[in-house]
Amino acid sequence: MQVLLHVFDQVGTNVIEVERNGELYKIRLSEACAAPPEVVYGLLSDLSTHMEWGGSWHPTRTQRLLSMESPKGPATVGVEFASTGSAGGGCWYDRSRVTAATSPTVFEFETRGQLRDGHGEERMLLHAVHRYGLSADHGGTRLTYSCTAKLELRGTGGDHHPRLPAVIFNLVVPSVIERGTRNLVRMAEERAGLGSLAGVPAVPVELLPEGA
């Protein structure tokens, strides 16, 4: 059964689509950027920048990148990288591989991750495909992010509430995606010498539930 949920951002202008089909979740967000596609793509393919717009630019007590091991230079198809990310009561350990890299229109990577709790016990497994589509739009860029993901709960029975994946994908993940996308847009506009657009309110912070 397919379930489609529309999550509006704080100003009600952008819609984050969250679709569920069984255990598979699909998330989609579109955002305007004043910088040209070449600049946005340059940031996406330079994996070191992900540590900023996907990491240090996020509030401390939210899901964000903590570390990354990746080759230098623009990432191309087949490039692999490893990263860690904060989570409520634990840490994500991810391994990713670039699966599409067509400048300046598409950047995509596949991630397989493992969430470990504070005792080092495996709590969740994640398989996700992250795709960034870029198109020219009124002198700037229309950035469309999509993610297809499946989350597998681990551990003994009763350790997780059965609706935890729904909570994560309907509440936590949209907030993280929106915040990261806006950070990317802001960085691209600054790199293009445009500065970040004024008057855009901060994305609301969703603190992580235990185990998310």
mmCIF file with all atom_site columns, N, CA and C in Angstrom, residues 169-206:
data_model
loop_
_atom_site.group_PDB
_atom_site.id
_atom_site.type_symbol
_atom_site.label_atom_id
_atom_site.label_alt_id
_atom_site.label_comp_id
_atom_site.label_asym_id
_atom_site.label_entity_id
_atom_site.label_seq_id
_atom_site.pdbx_PDB_ins_code
_atom_site.Cartn_x
_atom_site.Cartn_y
_atom_site.Cartn_z
_atom_site.occupancy
_atom_site.B_iso_or_equiv
_atom_site.pdbx_formal_charge
_atom_site.auth_seq_id
_atom_site.auth_comp_id
_atom_site.auth_asym_id
_atom_site.auth_atom_id
_atom_site.pdbx_PDB_model_num
ATOM 1   N N  . PHE A 1 169 ? 11.101 8.754  9.363  1.00 0.00 ? 169 PHE A N  1
ATOM 2   C CA . PHE A 1 169 ? 10.976 9.247  7.990  1.00 0.00 ? 169 PHE A CA 1
ATOM 3   C C  . PHE A 1 169 ? 9.937  10.351 7.835  1.00 0.00 ? 169 PHE A C  1
ATOM 4   N N  . ASN A 1 170 ? 8.963  10.427 8.730  1.00 0.00 ? 170 ASN A N  1
ATOM 5   C CA . ASN A 1 170 ? 7.939  11.466 8.617  1.00 0.00 ? 170 ASN A CA 1
ATOM 6   C C  . ASN A 1 170 ? 8.257  12.724 9.409  1.00 0.00 ? 170 ASN A C  1
ATOM 7   N N  . LEU A 1 171 ? 9.102  12.620 10.434 1.00 0.00 ? 171 LEU A N  1
ATOM 8   C CA . LEU A 1 171 ? 9.383  13.776 11.288 1.00 0.00 ? 171 LEU A CA 1
ATOM 9   C C  . LEU A 1 171 ? 10.855 14.180 11.279 1.00 0.00 ? 171 LEU A C  1
ATOM 10  N N  . VAL A 1 172 ? 11.732 13.252 11.609 1.00 0.00 ? 172 VAL A N  1
ATOM 11  C CA . VAL A 1 172 ? 13.153 13.588 11.752 1.00 0.00 ? 172 VAL A CA 1
ATOM 12  C C  . VAL A 1 172 ? 13.809 13.838 10.400 1.00 0.00 ? 172 VAL A C  1
ATOM 13  N N  . VAL A 1 173 ? 13.680 12.892 9.476  1.00 0.00 ? 173 VAL A N  1
ATOM 14  C CA . VAL A 1 173 ? 14.380 12.990 8.197  1.00 0.00 ? 173 VAL A CA 1
ATOM 15  C C  . VAL A 1 173 ? 13.983 14.224 7.390  1.00 0.00 ? 173 VAL A C  1
ATOM 16  N N  . PRO A 1 174 ? 12.675 14.561 7.253  1.00 0.00 ? 174 PRO A N  1
ATOM 17  C CA . PRO A 1 174 ? 12.342 15.780 6.503  1.00 0.00 ? 174 PRO A CA 1
ATOM 18  C C  . PRO A 1 174 ? 13.000 17.031 7.057  1.00 0.00 ? 174 PRO A C  1
ATOM 19  N N  . SER A 1 175 ? 13.083 17.149 8.381  1.00 0.00 ? 175 SER A N  1
ATOM 20  C CA . SER A 1 175 ? 13.725 18.312 8.989  1.00 0.00 ? 175 SER A CA 1
ATOM 21  C C  . SER A 1 175 ? 15.208 18.361 8.649  1.00 0.00 ? 175 SER A C  1
ATOM 22  N N  . VAL A 1 176 ? 15.879 17.206 8.715  1.00 0.00 ? 176 VAL A N  1
ATOM 23  C CA . VAL A 1 176 ? 17.307 17.142 8.399  1.00 0.00 ? 176 VAL A CA 1
ATOM 24  C C  . VAL A 1 176 ? 17.540 17.473 6.930  1.00 0.00 ? 176 VAL A C  1
ATOM 25  N N  . ILE A 1 177 ? 16.716 16.918 6.047  1.00 0.00 ? 177 ILE A N  1
ATOM 26  C CA . ILE A 1 177 ? 16.858 17.159 4.613  1.00 0.00 ? 177 ILE A CA 1
ATOM 27  C C  . ILE A 1 177 ? 16.641 18.627 4.281  1.00 0.00 ? 177 ILE A C  1
ATOM 28  N N  . GLU A 1 178 ? 15.591 19.212 4.842  1.00 0.00 ? 178 GLU A N  1
ATOM 29  C CA . GLU A 1 178 ? 15.305 20.614 4.555  1.00 0.00 ? 178 GLU A CA 1
ATOM 30  C C  . GLU A 1 178 ? 16.441 21.510 5.027  1.00 0.00 ? 178 GLU A C  1
ATOM 31  N N  . ARG A 1 179 ? 16.931 21.256 6.216  1.00 0.00 ? 179 ARG A N  1
ATOM 32  C CA . ARG A 1 179 ? 18.010 22.069 6.766  1.00 0.00 ? 179 ARG A CA 1
ATOM 33  C C  . ARG A 1 179 ? 19.280 21.914 5.926  1.00 0.00 ? 179 ARG A C  1
ATOM 34  N N  . GLY A 1 180 ? 19.609 20.679 5.553  1.00 0.00 ? 180 GLY A N  1
ATOM 35  C CA . GLY A 1 180 ? 20.796 20.447 4.746  1.00 0.00 ? 180 GLY A CA 1
ATOM 36  C C  . GLY A 1 180 ? 20.692 21.071 3.368  1.00 0.00 ? 180 GLY A C  1
ATOM 37  N N  . THR A 1 181 ? 19.514 20.973 2.749  1.00 0.00 ? 181 THR A N  1
ATOM 38  C CA . THR A 1 181 ? 19.321 21.550 1.421  1.00 0.00 ? 181 THR A CA 1
ATOM 39  C C  . THR A 1 181 ? 19.468 23.060 1.457  1.00 0.00 ? 181 THR A C  1
ATOM 40  N N  . ARG A 1 182 ? 18.901 23.687 2.459  1.00 0.00 ? 182 ARG A N  1
ATOM 41  C CA . ARG A 1 182 ? 19.031 25.141 2.569  1.00 0.00 ? 182 ARG A CA 1
ATOM 42  C C  . ARG A 1 182 ? 20.472 25.552 2.859  1.00 0.00 ? 182 ARG A C  1
ATOM 43  N N  . ASN A 1 183 ? 21.179 24.745 3.626  1.00 0.00 ? 183 ASN A N  1
ATOM 44  C CA . ASN A 1 183 ? 22.599 25.023 3.848  1.00 0.00 ? 183 ASN A CA 1
ATOM 45  C C  . ASN A 1 183 ? 23.379 24.952 2.537  1.00 0.00 ? 183 ASN A C  1
ATOM 46  N N  . LEU A 1 184 ? 23.077 23.942 1.722  1.00 0.00 ? 184 LEU A N  1
ATOM 47  C CA . LEU A 1 184 ? 23.729 23.792 0.426  1.00 0.00 ? 184 LEU A CA 1
ATOM 48  C C  . LEU A 1 184 ? 23.430 24.987 -0.469 1.00 0.00 ? 184 LEU A C  1
ATOM 49  N N  . VAL A 1 185 ? 22.174 25.405 -0.501 1.00 0.00 ? 185 VAL A N  1
ATOM 50  C CA . VAL A 1 185 ? 21.785 26.573 -1.298 1.00 0.00 ? 185 VAL A CA 1
ATOM 51  C C  . VAL A 1 185 ? 22.540 27.812 -0.832 1.00 0.00 ? 185 VAL A C  1
ATOM 52  N N  . ARG A 1 186 ? 22.607 28.008 0.463  1.00 0.00 ? 186 ARG A N  1
ATOM 53  C CA . ARG A 1 186 ? 23.294 29.182 1.008  1.00 0.00 ? 186 ARG A CA 1
ATOM 54  C C  . ARG A 1 186 ? 24.777 29.165 0.650  1.00 0.00 ? 186 ARG A C  1
ATOM 55  N N  . MET A 1 187 ? 25.417 28.000 0.770  1.00 0.00 ? 187 MET A N  1
ATOM 56  C CA . MET A 1 187 ? 26.833 27.905 0.433  1.00 0.00 ? 187 MET A CA 1
ATOM 57  C C  . MET A 1 187 ? 27.062 28.183 -1.048 1.00 0.00 ? 187 MET A C  1
ATOM 58  N N  . ALA A 1 188 ? 26.194 27.649 -1.912 1.00 0.00 ? 188 ALA A N  1
ATOM 59  C CA . ALA A 1 188 ? 26.334 27.871 -3.353 1.00 0.00 ? 188 ALA A CA 1
ATOM 60  C C  . ALA A 1 188 ? 26.193 29.352 -3.694 1.00 0.00 ? 188 ALA A C  1
ATOM 61  N N  . GLU A 1 189 ? 25.231 30.019 -3.070 1.00 0.00 ? 189 GLU A N  1
ATOM 62  C CA . GLU A 1 189 ? 25.037 31.447 -3.335 1.00 0.00 ? 189 GLU A CA 1
ATOM 63  C C  . GLU A 1 189 ? 26.223 32.265 -2.847 1.00 0.00 ? 189 GLU A C  1
ATOM 64  N N  . GLU A 1 190 ? 26.792 31.876 -1.721 1.00 0.00 ? 190 GLU A N  1
ATOM 65  C CA . GLU A 1 190 ? 27.979 32.570 -1.220 1.00 0.00 ? 190 GLU A CA 1
ATOM 66  C C  . GLU A 1 190 ? 29.177 32.330 -2.133 1.00 0.00 ? 190 GLU A C  1
ATOM 67  N N  . ARG A 1 191 ? 29.339 31.098 -2.624 1.00 0.00 ? 191 ARG A N  1
ATOM 68  C CA . ARG A 1 191 ? 30.445 30.787 -3.531 1.00 0.00 ? 191 ARG A CA 1
ATOM 69  C C  . ARG A 1 191 ? 30.308 31.557 -4.847 1.00 0.00 ? 191 ARG A C  1
ATOM 70  N N  . ALA A 1 192 ? 29.061 31.803 -5.251 1.00 0.00 ? 192 ALA A N  1
ATOM 71  C CA . ALA A 1 192 ? 28.815 32.535 -6.495 1.00 0.00 ? 192 ALA A CA 1
ATOM 72  C C  . ALA A 1 192 ? 28.909 34.043 -6.305 1.00 0.00 ? 192 ALA A C  1
ATOM 73  N N  . GLY A 1 193 ? 29.219 34.482 -5.075 1.00 0.00 ? 193 GLY A N  1
ATOM 74  C CA . GLY A 1 193 ? 29.345 35.902 -4.796 1.00 0.00 ? 193 GLY A CA 1
ATOM 75  C C  . GLY A 1 193 ? 28.025 36.617 -4.652 1.00 0.00 ? 193 GLY A C  1
ATOM 76  N N  . LEU A 1 194 ? 26.970 35.853 -4.392 1.00 0.00 ? 194 LEU A N  1
ATOM 77  C CA . LEU A 1 194 ? 25.634 36.433 -4.280 1.00 0.00 ? 194 LEU A CA 1
ATOM 78  C C  . LEU A 1 194 ? 25.224 36.650 -2.840 1.00 0.00 ? 194 LEU A C  1
ATOM 79  N N  . GLY A 1 195 ? 25.912 36.006 -1.903 1.00 0.00 ? 195 GLY A N  1
ATOM 80  C CA . GLY A 1 195 ? 25.468 36.051 -0.515 1.00 0.00 ? 195 GLY A CA 1
ATOM 81  C C  . GLY A 1 195 ? 24.233 35.202 -0.369 1.00 0.00 ? 195 GLY A C  1
ATOM 82  N N  . SER A 1 196 ? 23.877 34.850 0.848  1.00 0.00 ? 196 SER A N  1
ATOM 83  C CA . SER A 1 196 ? 22.659 34.073 1.062  1.00 0.00 ? 196 SER A CA 1
ATOM 84  C C  . SER A 1 196 ? 21.459 34.991 0.970  1.00 0.00 ? 196 SER A C  1
ATOM 85  N N  . LEU A 1 197 ? 20.355 34.454 0.499  1.00 0.00 ? 197 LEU A N  1
ATOM 86  C CA . LEU A 1 197 ? 19.151 35.257 0.346  1.00 0.00 ? 197 LEU A CA 1
ATOM 87  C C  . LEU A 1 197 ? 18.649 35.723 1.698  1.00 0.00 ? 197 LEU A C  1
ATOM 88  N N  . ALA A 1 198 ? 18.344 37.002 1.822  1.00 0.00 ? 198 ALA A N  1
ATOM 89  C CA . ALA A 1 198 ? 17.867 37.560 3.091  1.00 0.00 ? 198 ALA A CA 1
ATOM 90  C C  . ALA A 1 198 ? 16.411 37.196 3.308  1.00 0.00 ? 198 ALA A C  1
ATOM 91  N N  . GLY A 1 199 ? 16.035 37.149 4.559  1.00 0.00 ? 199 GLY A N  1
ATOM 92  C CA . GLY A 1 199 ? 14.628 36.970 4.889  1.00 0.00 ? 199 GLY A CA 1
ATOM 93  C C  . GLY A 1 199 ? 14.170 35.536 4.922  1.00 0.00 ? 199 GLY A C  1
ATOM 94  N N  . VAL A 1 200 ? 15.072 34.587 4.738  1.00 0.00 ? 200 VAL A N  1
ATOM 95  C CA . VAL A 1 200 ? 14.685 33.179 4.809  1.00 0.00 ? 200 VAL A CA 1
ATOM 96  C C  . VAL A 1 200 ? 14.811 32.717 6.246  1.00 0.00 ? 200 VAL A C  1
ATOM 97  N N  . PRO A 1 201 ? 13.706 32.344 6.901  1.00 0.00 ? 201 PRO A N  1
ATOM 98  C CA . PRO A 1 201 ? 13.772 31.948 8.308  1.00 0.00 ? 201 PRO A CA 1
ATOM 99  C C  . PRO A 1 201 ? 14.533 30.658 8.490  1.00 0.00 ? 201 PRO A C  1
ATOM 100 N N  . ALA A 1 202 ? 15.053 30.471 9.670  1.00 0.00 ? 202 ALA A N  1
ATOM 101 C CA . ALA A 1 202 ? 15.783 29.245 9.977  1.00 0.00 ? 202 ALA A CA 1
ATOM 102 C C  . ALA A 1 202 ? 14.845 28.054 9.957  1.00 0.00 ? 202 ALA A C  1
ATOM 103 N N  . VAL A 1 203 ? 15.376 26.922 9.550  1.00 0.00 ? 203 VAL A N  1
ATOM 104 C CA . VAL A 1 203 ? 14.592 25.693 9.553  1.00 0.00 ? 203 VAL A CA 1
ATOM 105 C C  . VAL A 1 203 ? 14.394 25.248 10.989 1.00 0.00 ? 203 VAL A C  1
ATOM 106 N N  . PRO A 1 204 ? 13.164 24.871 11.389 1.00 0.00 ? 204 PRO A N  1
ATOM 107 C CA . PRO A 1 204 ? 12.940 24.442 12.766 1.00 0.00 ? 204 PRO A CA 1
ATOM 108 C C  . PRO A 1 204 ? 13.777 23.228 13.106 1.00 0.00 ? 204 PRO A C  1
ATOM 109 N N  . VAL A 1 205 ? 14.278 23.194 14.328 1.00 0.00 ? 205 VAL A N  1
ATOM 110 C CA . VAL A 1 205 ? 15.137 22.103 14.770 1.00 0.00 ? 205 VAL A CA 1
ATOM 111 C C  . VAL A 1 205 ? 14.294 21.014 15.409 1.00 0.00 ? 205 VAL A C  1
ATOM 112 N N  . GLU A 1 206 ? 14.425 19.797 14.888 1.00 0.00 ? 206 GLU A N  1
ATOM 113 C CA . GLU A 1 206 ? 13.766 18.637 15.486 1.00 0.00 ? 206 GLU A CA 1
ATOM 114 C C  . GLU A 1 206 ? 14.833 17.842 16.229 1.00 0.00 ? 206 GLU A C  1
#
